[in-house]
Amino acid sequence: MLLLHFTLLLLSCCVLAQFNFFDMFGHQQQQHQQQSSGGSQWASHADSVSCSQYLCPDTHMCVDRVAACPCPNEQDVKCIVPDALDDDGATVVCVRGANECAEVNRLMRRFSK
């Protein structure tokens, strides 16, 4: 039962991170109100960085695609889950612990059948 809860939590985090679920329903206004100073600081910093490709929102690094963004915390490990429909596409999940990528891949294989 605990594994089922963990699996559902992991998959819902992947979906939320991949599709910006809360932004679709107007929750970005609430988030911007709470982080108005941080948001304005990020916007001014983003304007000063010359990036012709993709600017990672958490780390302010300029990368060629979203999947190339590093995890925001140094302790996190970036797990890349290949997209079954797009050879160049992938989902990125940041986890803590060296063995957690294996667990993410195992869960993705289990639920992709």
PDB file of N, CA and C in Angstrom:
ATOM      1  N   MET A   1       0.824  -1.189   0.000  1.00  0.00           N
ATOM      2  CA  MET A   1       0.000   0.000   0.000  1.00  0.00           C
ATOM      3  C   MET A   1       0.867   1.252   0.000  1.00  0.00           C
ATOM      4  N   LEU A   2       1.963   1.214   0.764  1.00  0.00           N
ATOM      5  CA  LEU A   2       2.875   2.351   0.818  1.00  0.00           C
ATOM      6  C   LEU A   2       3.524   2.579  -0.540  1.00  0.00           C
ATOM      7  N   LEU A   3       3.853   1.501  -1.219  1.00  0.00           N
ATOM      8  CA  LEU A   3       4.453   1.613  -2.550  1.00  0.00           C
ATOM      9  C   LEU A   3       3.473   2.251  -3.528  1.00  0.00           C
ATOM     10  N   LEU A   4       2.203   1.921  -3.412  1.00  0.00           N
ATOM     11  CA  LEU A   4       1.183   2.508  -4.279  1.00  0.00           C
ATOM     12  C   LEU A   4       1.081   4.006  -4.046  1.00  0.00           C
ATOM     13  N   HIS A   5       1.084   4.431  -2.779  1.00  0.00           N
ATOM     14  CA  HIS A   5       1.028   5.862  -2.462  1.00  0.00           C
ATOM     15  C   HIS A   5       2.260   6.578  -2.995  1.00  0.00           C
ATOM     16  N   PHE A   6       3.417   5.977  -2.821  1.00  0.00           N
ATOM     17  CA  PHE A   6       4.658   6.576  -3.316  1.00  0.00           C
ATOM     18  C   PHE A   6       4.624   6.698  -4.834  1.00  0.00           C
ATOM     19  N   THR A   7       4.129   5.659  -5.489  1.00  0.00           N
ATOM     20  CA  THR A   7       4.049   5.654  -6.944  1.00  0.00           C
ATOM     21  C   THR A   7       3.122   6.753  -7.443  1.00  0.00           C
ATOM     22  N   LEU A   8       1.954   6.865  -6.834  1.00  0.00           N
ATOM     23  CA  LEU A   8       1.016   7.907  -7.241  1.00  0.00           C
ATOM     24  C   LEU A   8       1.581   9.295  -6.991  1.00  0.00           C
ATOM     25  N   LEU A   9       2.259   9.479  -5.878  1.00  0.00           N
ATOM     26  CA  LEU A   9       2.878  10.764  -5.573  1.00  0.00           C
ATOM     27  C   LEU A   9       3.952  11.098  -6.599  1.00  0.00           C
ATOM     28  N   LEU A  10       4.774  10.137  -6.929  1.00  0.00           N
ATOM     29  CA  LEU A  10       5.848  10.353  -7.897  1.00  0.00           C
ATOM     30  C   LEU A  10       5.288  10.699  -9.270  1.00  0.00           C
ATOM     31  N   LEU A  11       4.295   9.964  -9.708  1.00  0.00           N
ATOM     32  CA  LEU A  11       3.716  10.226 -11.023  1.00  0.00           C
ATOM     33  C   LEU A  11       3.000  11.566 -11.067  1.00  0.00           C
ATOM     34  N   SER A  12       2.306  11.925  -9.986  1.00  0.00           N
ATOM     35  CA  SER A  12       1.640  13.228  -9.983  1.00  0.00           C
ATOM     36  C   SER A  12       2.654  14.360  -9.983  1.00  0.00           C
ATOM     37  N   CYS A  13       3.785  14.180  -9.312  1.00  0.00           N
ATOM     38  CA  CYS A  13       4.839  15.203  -9.351  1.00  0.00           C
ATOM     39  C   CYS A  13       5.387  15.348 -10.762  1.00  0.00           C
ATOM     40  N   CYS A  14       5.547  14.229 -11.453  1.00  0.00           N
ATOM     41  CA  CYS A  14       6.034  14.283 -12.840  1.00  0.00           C
ATOM     42  C   CYS A  14       5.056  15.045 -13.718  1.00  0.00           C
ATOM     43  N   VAL A  15       3.776  14.770 -13.549  1.00  0.00           N
ATOM     44  CA  VAL A  15       2.766  15.436 -14.363  1.00  0.00           C
ATOM     45  C   VAL A  15       2.728  16.922 -14.051  1.00  0.00           C
ATOM     46  N   LEU A  16       2.749  17.280 -12.770  1.00  0.00           N
ATOM     47  CA  LEU A  16       2.713  18.691 -12.397  1.00  0.00           C
ATOM     48  C   LEU A  16       3.932  19.430 -12.917  1.00  0.00           C
ATOM     49  N   ALA A  17       5.085  18.811 -12.820  1.00  0.00           N
ATOM     50  CA  ALA A  17       6.307  19.467 -13.283  1.00  0.00           C
ATOM     51  C   ALA A  17       6.331  19.578 -14.800  1.00  0.00           C
ATOM     52  N   GLN A  18       5.813  18.594 -15.485  1.00  0.00           N
ATOM     53  CA  GLN A  18       5.875  18.578 -16.941  1.00  0.00           C
ATOM     54  C   GLN A  18       4.901  19.560 -17.573  1.00  0.00           C
ATOM     55  N   PHE A  19       3.730  19.717 -17.012  1.00  0.00           N
ATOM     56  CA  PHE A  19       2.685  20.473 -17.681  1.00  0.00           C
ATOM     57  C   PHE A  19       2.311  21.779 -16.991  1.00  0.00           C
ATOM     58  N   ASN A  20       2.994  22.180 -15.929  1.00  0.00           N
ATOM     59  CA  ASN A  20       2.650  23.408 -15.205  1.00  0.00           C
ATOM     60  C   ASN A  20       1.150  23.455 -14.921  1.00  0.00           C
ATOM     61  N   PHE A  21       0.655  22.423 -14.301  1.00  0.00           N
ATOM     62  CA  PHE A  21      -0.771  22.224 -14.093  1.00  0.00           C
ATOM     63  C   PHE A  21      -1.432  23.417 -13.417  1.00  0.00           C
ATOM     64  N   PHE A  22      -0.824  23.955 -12.361  1.00  0.00           N
ATOM     65  CA  PHE A  22      -1.457  25.027 -11.612  1.00  0.00           C
ATOM     66  C   PHE A  22      -1.485  26.334 -12.400  1.00  0.00           C
ATOM     67  N   ASP A  23      -0.576  26.529 -13.320  1.00  0.00           N
ATOM     68  CA  ASP A  23      -0.582  27.743 -14.128  1.00  0.00           C
ATOM     69  C   ASP A  23      -1.803  27.806 -15.037  1.00  0.00           C
ATOM     70  N   MET A  24      -2.356  26.650 -15.396  1.00  0.00           N
ATOM     71  CA  MET A  24      -3.508  26.635 -16.292  1.00  0.00           C
ATOM     72  C   MET A  24      -4.766  27.146 -15.606  1.00  0.00           C
ATOM     73  N   PHE A  25      -4.829  27.128 -14.298  1.00  0.00           N
ATOM     74  CA  PHE A  25      -6.048  27.482 -13.591  1.00  0.00           C
ATOM     75  C   PHE A  25      -5.921  28.764 -12.784  1.00  0.00           C
ATOM     76  N   GLY A  26      -4.995  29.619 -13.145  1.00  0.00           N
ATOM     77  CA  GLY A  26      -4.909  30.925 -12.524  1.00  0.00           C
ATOM     78  C   GLY A  26      -4.149  30.979 -11.225  1.00  0.00           C
ATOM     79  N   HIS A  27      -3.520  29.896 -10.812  1.00  0.00           N
ATOM     80  CA  HIS A  27      -2.777  29.918  -9.554  1.00  0.00           C
ATOM     81  C   HIS A  27      -1.472  30.675  -9.681  1.00  0.00           C
ATOM     82  N   GLN A  28      -1.063  31.008 -10.920  1.00  0.00           N
ATOM     83  CA  GLN A  28       0.169  31.763 -11.056  1.00  0.00           C
ATOM     84  C   GLN A  28       0.010  33.151 -10.457  1.00  0.00           C
ATOM     85  N   GLN A  29      -1.209  33.708 -10.445  1.00  0.00           N
ATOM     86  CA  GLN A  29      -1.415  35.021  -9.847  1.00  0.00           C
ATOM     87  C   GLN A  29      -1.134  34.965  -8.355  1.00  0.00           C
ATOM     88  N   GLN A  30      -1.619  33.946  -7.691  1.00  0.00           N
ATOM     89  CA  GLN A  30      -1.380  33.789  -6.264  1.00  0.00           C
ATOM     90  C   GLN A  30       0.107  33.611  -5.996  1.00  0.00           C
ATOM     91  N   GLN A  31       0.775  32.851  -6.818  1.00  0.00           N
ATOM     92  CA  GLN A  31       2.203  32.619  -6.644  1.00  0.00           C
ATOM     93  C   GLN A  31       2.974  33.911  -6.865  1.00  0.00           C
ATOM     94  N   HIS A  32       2.609  34.689  -7.870  1.00  0.00           N
ATOM     95  CA  HIS A  32       3.325  35.928  -8.142  1.00  0.00           C
ATOM     96  C   HIS A  32       3.100  36.949  -7.036  1.00  0.00           C
ATOM     97  N   GLN A  33       1.927  36.936  -6.418  1.00  0.00           N
ATOM     98  CA  GLN A  33       1.684  37.862  -5.324  1.00  0.00           C
ATOM     99  C   GLN A  33       2.559  37.528  -4.127  1.00  0.00           C
ATOM    100  N   GLN A  34       2.757  36.255  -3.858  1.00  0.00           N
ATOM    101  CA  GLN A  34       3.573  35.857  -2.727  1.00  0.00           C
ATOM    102  C   GLN A  34       5.047  36.088  -2.990  1.00  0.00           C
ATOM    103  N   GLN A  35       5.472  36.042  -4.248  1.00  0.00           N
ATOM    104  CA  GLN A  35       6.877  36.168  -4.592  1.00  0.00           C
ATOM    105  C   GLN A  35       7.132  37.407  -5.437  1.00  0.00           C
ATOM    106  N   SER A  36       6.434  38.496  -5.164  1.00  0.00           N
ATOM    107  CA  SER A  36       6.551  39.653  -6.033  1.00  0.00           C
ATOM    108  C   SER A  36       7.977  40.178  -6.089  1.00  0.00           C
ATOM    109  N   SER A  37       8.659  40.232  -4.948  1.00  0.00           N
ATOM    110  CA  SER A  37      10.029  40.742  -4.983  1.00  0.00           C
ATOM    111  C   SER A  37      10.952  39.743  -5.675  1.00  0.00           C
ATOM    112  N   GLY A  38      10.776  38.441  -5.417  1.00  0.00           N
ATOM    113  CA  GLY A  38      11.600  37.434  -6.069  1.00  0.00           C
ATOM    114  C   GLY A  38      11.338  37.377  -7.563  1.00  0.00           C
ATOM    115  N   GLY A  39      10.069  37.519  -7.946  1.00  0.00           N
ATOM    116  CA  GLY A  39       9.726  37.501  -9.362  1.00  0.00           C
ATOM    117  C   GLY A  39      10.309  38.684 -10.101  1.00  0.00           C
ATOM    118  N   SER A  40      10.262  39.851  -9.488  1.00  0.00           N
ATOM    119  CA  SER A  40      10.826  41.022 -10.154  1.00  0.00           C
ATOM    120  C   SER A  40      12.344  40.926 -10.215  1.00  0.00           C
ATOM    121  N   GLN A  41      12.951  40.328  -9.198  1.00  0.00           N
ATOM    122  CA  GLN A  41      14.399  40.123  -9.233  1.00  0.00           C
ATOM    123  C   GLN A  41      14.763  39.150 -10.344  1.00  0.00           C
ATOM    124  N   TRP A  42      13.986  38.088 -10.493  1.00  0.00           N
ATOM    125  CA  TRP A  42      14.264  37.114 -11.549  1.00  0.00           C
ATOM    126  C   TRP A  42      14.098  37.758 -12.917  1.00  0.00           C
ATOM    127  N   ALA A  43      13.042  38.561 -13.088  1.00  0.00           N
ATOM    128  CA  ALA A  43      12.801  39.204 -14.381  1.00  0.00           C
ATOM    129  C   ALA A  43      13.938  40.156 -14.732  1.00  0.00           C
ATOM    130  N   SER A  44      14.406  40.924 -13.757  1.00  0.00           N
ATOM    131  CA  SER A  44      15.504  41.847 -14.054  1.00  0.00           C
ATOM    132  C   SER A  44      16.788  41.076 -14.349  1.00  0.00           C
ATOM    133  N   HIS A  45      17.009  39.963 -13.640  1.00  0.00           N
ATOM    134  CA  HIS A  45      18.192  39.145 -13.915  1.00  0.00           C
ATOM    135  C   HIS A  45      18.068  38.468 -15.280  1.00  0.00           C
ATOM    136  N   ALA A  46      16.882  37.984 -15.604  1.00  0.00           N
ATOM    137  CA  ALA A  46      16.668  37.321 -16.892  1.00  0.00           C
ATOM    138  C   ALA A  46      16.900  38.291 -18.045  1.00  0.00           C
ATOM    139  N   ASP A  47      16.532  39.550 -17.855  1.00  0.00           N
ATOM    140  CA  ASP A  47      16.757  40.547 -18.902  1.00  0.00           C
ATOM    141  C   ASP A  47      18.237  40.831 -19.106  1.00  0.00           C
ATOM    142  N   SER A  48      19.018  40.700 -18.035  1.00  0.00           N
ATOM    143  CA  SER A  48      20.442  41.014 -18.140  1.00  0.00           C
ATOM    144  C   SER A  48      21.272  39.842 -18.683  1.00  0.00           C
ATOM    145  N   VAL A  49      20.705  38.635 -18.685  1.00  0.00           N
ATOM    146  CA  VAL A  49      21.426  37.462 -19.189  1.00  0.00           C
ATOM    147  C   VAL A  49      21.154  37.324 -20.682  1.00  0.00           C
ATOM    148  N   SER A  50      22.214  37.203 -21.457  1.00  0.00           N
ATOM    149  CA  SER A  50      22.011  37.000 -22.895  1.00  0.00           C
ATOM    150  C   SER A  50      21.891  35.496 -23.160  1.00  0.00           C
ATOM    151  N   CYS A  51      20.690  35.082 -23.498  1.00  0.00           N
ATOM    152  CA  CYS A  51      20.422  33.668 -23.754  1.00  0.00           C
ATOM    153  C   CYS A  51      19.492  33.587 -24.955  1.00  0.00           C
ATOM    154  N   SER A  52      19.968  32.985 -26.012  1.00  0.00           N
ATOM    155  CA  SER A  52      19.153  32.876 -27.221  1.00  0.00           C
ATOM    156  C   SER A  52      18.377  31.563 -27.270  1.00  0.00           C
ATOM    157  N   GLN A  53      18.573  30.688 -26.276  1.00  0.00           N
ATOM    158  CA  GLN A  53      17.910  29.393 -26.313  1.00  0.00           C
ATOM    159  C   GLN A  53      16.886  29.288 -25.192  1.00  0.00           C
ATOM    160  N   TYR A  54      17.201  28.638 -24.082  1.00  0.00           N
ATOM    161  CA  TYR A  54      16.258  28.475 -22.974  1.00  0.00           C
ATOM    162  C   TYR A  54      16.950  28.846 -21.675  1.00  0.00           C
ATOM    163  N   LEU A  55      16.342  29.731 -20.904  1.00  0.00           N
ATOM    164  CA  LEU A  55      16.877  30.150 -19.614  1.00  0.00           C
ATOM    165  C   LEU A  55      16.152  29.369 -18.519  1.00  0.00           C
ATOM    166  N   CYS A  56      16.888  28.540 -17.798  1.00  0.00           N
ATOM    167  CA  CYS A  56      16.292  27.721 -16.737  1.00  0.00           C
ATOM    168  C   CYS A  56      15.768  28.636 -15.630  1.00  0.00           C
ATOM    169  N   PRO A  57      14.509  28.471 -15.211  1.00  0.00           N
ATOM    170  CA  PRO A  57      13.925  29.382 -14.229  1.00  0.00           C
ATOM    171  C   PRO A  57      14.526  29.268 -12.832  1.00  0.00           C
ATOM    172  N   ASP A  58      14.973  28.097 -12.430  1.00  0.00           N
ATOM    173  CA  ASP A  58      15.492  27.927 -11.070  1.00  0.00           C
ATOM    174  C   ASP A  58      16.969  28.264 -10.947  1.00  0.00           C
ATOM    175  N   THR A  59      17.739  27.998 -11.985  1.00  0.00           N
ATOM    176  CA  THR A  59      19.192  28.160 -11.899  1.00  0.00           C
ATOM    177  C   THR A  59      19.735  29.295 -12.753  1.00  0.00           C
ATOM    178  N   HIS A  60      18.897  29.864 -13.620  1.00  0.00           N
ATOM    179  CA  HIS A  60      19.289  30.956 -14.526  1.00  0.00           C
ATOM    180  C   HIS A  60      20.421  30.549 -15.453  1.00  0.00           C
ATOM    181  N   MET A  61      20.487  29.286 -15.804  1.00  0.00           N
ATOM    182  CA  MET A  61      21.492  28.808 -16.755  1.00  0.00           C
ATOM    183  C   MET A  61      20.874  28.796 -18.149  1.00  0.00           C
ATOM    184  N   CYS A  62      21.683  29.120 -19.137  1.00  0.00           N
ATOM    185  CA  CYS A  62      21.244  29.107 -20.526  1.00  0.00           C
ATOM    186  C   CYS A  62      21.586  27.739 -21.122  1.00  0.00           C
ATOM    187  N   VAL A  63      20.561  27.020 -21.572  1.00  0.00           N
ATOM    188  CA  VAL A  63      20.750  25.674 -22.116  1.00  0.00           C
ATOM    189  C   VAL A  63      20.022  25.569 -23.449  1.00  0.00           C
ATOM    190  N   ASP A  64      20.287  24.499 -24.181  1.00  0.00           N
ATOM    191  CA  ASP A  64      19.675  24.354 -25.498  1.00  0.00           C
ATOM    192  C   ASP A  64      18.266  23.775 -25.463  1.00  0.00           C
ATOM    193  N   ARG A  65      17.885  23.123 -24.368  1.00  0.00           N
ATOM    194  CA  ARG A  65      16.528  22.575 -24.246  1.00  0.00           C
ATOM    195  C   ARG A  65      16.175  22.445 -22.763  1.00  0.00           C
ATOM    196  N   VAL A  66      14.899  22.313 -22.482  1.00  0.00           N
ATOM    197  CA  VAL A  66      14.420  22.259 -21.097  1.00  0.00           C
ATOM    198  C   VAL A  66      15.040  21.096 -20.334  1.00  0.00           C
ATOM    199  N   ALA A  67      15.187  19.953 -20.968  1.00  0.00           N
ATOM    200  CA  ALA A  67      15.731  18.771 -20.291  1.00  0.00           C
ATOM    201  C   ALA A  67      17.187  18.948 -19.883  1.00  0.00           C
ATOM    202  N   ALA A  68      17.874  19.940 -20.430  1.00  0.00           N
ATOM    203  CA  ALA A  68      19.277  20.174 -20.082  1.00  0.00           C
ATOM    204  C   ALA A  68      19.437  21.029 -18.830  1.00  0.00           C
ATOM    205  N   CYS A  69      18.352  21.553 -18.281  1.00  0.00           N
ATOM    206  CA  CYS A  69      18.435  22.358 -17.055  1.00  0.00           C
ATOM    207  C   CYS A  69      18.913  21.482 -15.898  1.00  0.00           C
ATOM    208  N   PRO A  70      19.823  21.998 -15.092  1.00  0.00           N
ATOM    209  CA  PRO A  70      20.256  21.230 -13.925  1.00  0.00           C
ATOM    210  C   PRO A  70      19.199  21.298 -12.826  1.00  0.00           C
ATOM    211  N   CYS A  71      19.282  20.377 -11.896  1.00  0.00           N
ATOM    212  CA  CYS A  71      18.385  20.409 -10.747  1.00  0.00           C
ATOM    213  C   CYS A  71      18.716  21.633  -9.891  1.00  0.00           C
ATOM    214  N   PRO A  72      17.715  22.232  -9.247  1.00  0.00           N
ATOM    215  CA  PRO A  72      17.963  23.448  -8.481  1.00  0.00           C
ATOM    216  C   PRO A  72      18.809  23.231  -7.225  1.00  0.00           C
ATOM    217  N   ASN A  73      18.774  22.054  -6.635  1.00  0.00           N
ATOM    218  CA  ASN A  73      19.550  21.782  -5.424  1.00  0.00           C
ATOM    219  C   ASN A  73      20.738  20.891  -5.752  1.00  0.00           C
ATOM    220  N   GLU A  74      21.865  21.189  -5.141  1.00  0.00           N
ATOM    221  CA  GLU A  74      23.082  20.422  -5.408  1.00  0.00           C
ATOM    222  C   GLU A  74      22.963  18.966  -4.976  1.00  0.00           C
ATOM    223  N   GLN A  75      22.136  18.687  -3.973  1.00  0.00           N
ATOM    224  CA  GLN A  75      21.982  17.320  -3.479  1.00  0.00           C
ATOM    225  C   GLN A  75      21.139  16.463  -4.416  1.00  0.00           C
ATOM    226  N   ASP A  76      20.414  17.090  -5.324  1.00  0.00           N
ATOM    227  CA  ASP A  76      19.515  16.352  -6.206  1.00  0.00           C
ATOM    228  C   ASP A  76      20.274  15.688  -7.348  1.00  0.00           C
ATOM    229  N   VAL A  77      19.700  14.594  -7.812  1.00  0.00           N
ATOM    230  CA  VAL A  77      20.222  13.860  -8.959  1.00  0.00           C
ATOM    231  C   VAL A  77      19.177  13.972 -10.061  1.00  0.00           C
ATOM    232  N   LYS A  78      19.615  14.301 -11.272  1.00  0.00           N
ATOM    233  CA  LYS A  78      18.688  14.448 -12.392  1.00  0.00           C
ATOM    234  C   LYS A  78      18.501  13.100 -13.074  1.00  0.00           C
ATOM    235  N   CYS A  79      17.256  12.640 -13.111  1.00  0.00           N
ATOM    236  CA  CYS A  79      16.902  11.399 -13.794  1.00  0.00           C
ATOM    237  C   CYS A  79      16.200  11.771 -15.096  1.00  0.00           C
ATOM    238  N   ILE A  80      16.653  11.218 -16.186  1.00  0.00           N
ATOM    239  CA  ILE A  80      16.041  11.484 -17.481  1.00  0.00           C
ATOM    240  C   ILE A  80      15.241  10.260 -17.889  1.00  0.00           C
ATOM    241  N   VAL A  81      13.952  10.468 -18.085  1.00  0.00           N
ATOM    242  CA  VAL A  81      13.048   9.398 -18.494  1.00  0.00           C
ATOM    243  C   VAL A  81      12.740   9.616 -19.968  1.00  0.00           C
ATOM    244  N   PRO A  82      13.186   8.720 -20.851  1.00  0.00           N
ATOM    245  CA  PRO A  82      12.957   8.910 -22.291  1.00  0.00           C
ATOM    246  C   PRO A  82      11.475   8.907 -22.626  1.00  0.00           C
ATOM    247  N   ASP A  83      11.119   9.698 -23.615  1.00  0.00           N
ATOM    248  CA  ASP A  83       9.748   9.764 -24.095  1.00  0.00           C
ATOM    249  C   ASP A  83       9.520   8.617 -25.074  1.00  0.00           C
ATOM    250  N   ALA A  84       8.467   7.863 -24.872  1.00  0.00           N
ATOM    251  CA  ALA A  84       8.195   6.708 -25.725  1.00  0.00           C
ATOM    252  C   ALA A  84       7.765   7.119 -27.129  1.00  0.00           C
ATOM    253  N   LEU A  85       7.194   8.316 -27.276  1.00  0.00           N
ATOM    254  CA  LEU A  85       6.681   8.743 -28.572  1.00  0.00           C
ATOM    255  C   LEU A  85       7.654   9.631 -29.342  1.00  0.00           C
ATOM    256  N   ASP A  86       8.565  10.290 -28.654  1.00  0.00           N
ATOM    257  CA  ASP A  86       9.484  11.238 -29.284  1.00  0.00           C
ATOM    258  C   ASP A  86      10.909  10.856 -28.920  1.00  0.00           C
ATOM    259  N   ASP A  87      11.709  10.481 -29.915  1.00  0.00           N
ATOM    260  CA  ASP A  87      13.081  10.037 -29.650  1.00  0.00           C
ATOM    261  C   ASP A  87      13.945  11.135 -29.039  1.00  0.00           C
ATOM    262  N   ASP A  88      13.670  12.394 -29.382  1.00  0.00           N
ATOM    263  CA  ASP A  88      14.461  13.497 -28.847  1.00  0.00           C
ATOM    264  C   ASP A  88      13.892  14.045 -27.545  1.00  0.00           C
ATOM    265  N   GLY A  89      12.685  13.656 -27.180  1.00  0.00           N
ATOM    266  CA  GLY A  89      12.036  14.182 -25.990  1.00  0.00           C
ATOM    267  C   GLY A  89      12.352  13.368 -24.756  1.00  0.00           C
ATOM    268  N   ALA A  90      12.228  14.017 -23.613  1.00  0.00           N
ATOM    269  CA  ALA A  90      12.463  13.337 -22.342  1.00  0.00           C
ATOM    270  C   ALA A  90      11.818  14.140 -21.227  1.00  0.00           C
ATOM    271  N   THR A  91      11.511  13.446 -20.149  1.00  0.00           N
ATOM    272  CA  THR A  91      11.022  14.077 -18.939  1.00  0.00           C
ATOM    273  C   THR A  91      12.146  14.046 -17.923  1.00  0.00           C
ATOM    274  N   VAL A  92      12.314  15.137 -17.205  1.00  0.00           N
ATOM    275  CA  VAL A  92      13.372  15.225 -16.205  1.00  0.00           C
ATOM    276  C   VAL A  92      12.732  15.226 -14.824  1.00  0.00           C
ATOM    277  N   VAL A  93      13.254  14.381 -13.944  1.00  0.00           N
ATOM    278  CA  VAL A  93      12.801  14.312 -12.563  1.00  0.00           C
ATOM    279  C   VAL A  93      14.026  14.471 -11.675  1.00  0.00           C
ATOM    280  N   CYS A  94      13.974  15.414 -10.749  1.00  0.00           N
ATOM    281  CA  CYS A  94      15.073  15.608  -9.802  1.00  0.00           C
ATOM    282  C   CYS A  94      14.728  14.883  -8.504  1.00  0.00           C
ATOM    283  N   VAL A  95      15.626  14.010  -8.068  1.00  0.00           N
ATOM    284  CA  VAL A  95      15.405  13.219  -6.855  1.00  0.00           C
ATOM    285  C   VAL A  95      16.644  13.296  -5.976  1.00  0.00           C
ATOM    286  N   ARG A  96      16.496  12.881  -4.728  1.00  0.00           N
ATOM    287  CA  ARG A  96      17.633  12.828  -3.810  1.00  0.00           C
ATOM    288  C   ARG A  96      18.012  11.378  -3.597  1.00  0.00           C
ATOM    289  N   GLY A  97      19.282  11.094  -3.710  1.00  0.00           N
ATOM    290  CA  GLY A  97      19.772   9.739  -3.496  1.00  0.00           C
ATOM    291  C   GLY A  97      20.213   9.104  -4.797  1.00  0.00           C
ATOM    292  N   ALA A  98      21.331   8.429  -4.737  1.00  0.00           N
ATOM    293  CA  ALA A  98      21.924   7.843  -5.945  1.00  0.00           C
ATOM    294  C   ALA A  98      21.065   6.736  -6.545  1.00  0.00           C
ATOM    295  N   ASN A  99      20.327   6.004  -5.734  1.00  0.00           N
ATOM    296  CA  ASN A  99      19.542   4.872  -6.231  1.00  0.00           C
ATOM    297  C   ASN A  99      18.136   5.264  -6.665  1.00  0.00           C
ATOM    298  N   GLU A 100      17.758   6.511  -6.479  1.00  0.00           N
ATOM    299  CA  GLU A 100      16.383   6.917  -6.771  1.00  0.00           C
ATOM    300  C   GLU A 100      16.076   6.945  -8.264  1.00  0.00           C
ATOM    301  N   CYS A 101      17.078   7.187  -9.117  1.00  0.00           N
ATOM    302  CA  CYS A 101      16.831   7.160 -10.570  1.00  0.00           C
ATOM    303  C   CYS A 101      16.405   5.765 -11.014  1.00  0.00           C
ATOM    304  N   ALA A 102      17.003   4.761 -10.435  1.00  0.00           N
ATOM    305  CA  ALA A 102      16.612   3.389 -10.767  1.00  0.00           C
ATOM    306  C   ALA A 102      15.161   3.146 -10.368  1.00  0.00           C
ATOM    307  N   GLU A 103      14.753   3.692  -9.242  1.00  0.00           N
ATOM    308  CA  GLU A 103      13.369   3.547  -8.785  1.00  0.00           C
ATOM    309  C   GLU A 103      12.410   4.293  -9.713  1.00  0.00           C
ATOM    310  N   VAL A 104      12.785   5.490 -10.141  1.00  0.00           N
ATOM    311  CA  VAL A 104      11.956   6.257 -11.079  1.00  0.00           C
ATOM    312  C   VAL A 104      11.799   5.486 -12.385  1.00  0.00           C
ATOM    313  N   ASN A 105      12.887   4.970 -12.923  1.00  0.00           N
ATOM    314  CA  ASN A 105      12.818   4.202 -14.173  1.00  0.00           C
ATOM    315  C   ASN A 105      11.991   2.937 -14.018  1.00  0.00           C
ATOM    316  N   ARG A 106      12.122   2.282 -12.878  1.00  0.00           N
ATOM    317  CA  ARG A 106      11.334   1.068 -12.631  1.00  0.00           C
ATOM    318  C   ARG A 106       9.844   1.400 -12.605  1.00  0.00           C
ATOM    319  N   LEU A 107       9.482   2.486 -11.934  1.00  0.00           N
ATOM    320  CA  LEU A 107       8.076   2.880 -11.857  1.00  0.00           C
ATOM    321  C   LEU A 107       7.542   3.309 -13.221  1.00  0.00           C
ATOM    322  N   MET A 108       8.345   3.998 -13.985  1.00  0.00           N
ATOM    323  CA  MET A 108       7.898   4.428 -15.309  1.00  0.00           C
ATOM    324  C   MET A 108       7.681   3.223 -16.230  1.00  0.00           C
ATOM    325  N   ARG A 109       8.560   2.238 -16.153  1.00  0.00           N
ATOM    326  CA  ARG A 109       8.378   1.022 -16.966  1.00  0.00           C
ATOM    327  C   ARG A 109       7.120   0.279 -16.530  1.00  0.00           C
ATOM    328  N   ARG A 110       6.904   0.244 -15.239  1.00  0.00           N
ATOM    329  CA  ARG A 110       5.760  -0.500 -14.711  1.00  0.00           C
ATOM    330  C   ARG A 110       4.438   0.113 -15.170  1.00  0.00           C
ATOM    331  N   PHE A 111       4.365   1.448 -15.190  1.00  0.00           N
ATOM    332  CA  PHE A 111       3.105   2.102 -15.533  1.00  0.00           C
ATOM    333  C   PHE A 111       2.986   2.456 -17.009  1.00  0.00           C
ATOM    334  N   SER A 112       4.006   2.189 -17.798  1.00  0.00           N
ATOM    335  CA  SER A 112       3.914   2.478 -19.231  1.00  0.00           C
ATOM    336  C   SER A 112       3.399   1.279 -20.020  1.00  0.00           C
ATOM    337  N   LYS A 113       3.156   0.179 -19.356  1.00  0.00           N
ATOM    338  CA  LYS A 113       2.667  -1.035 -20.038  1.00  0.00           C
ATOM    339  C   LYS A 113       1.192  -0.958 -20.293  1.00  0.00           C
TER     340      LYS A 113
END
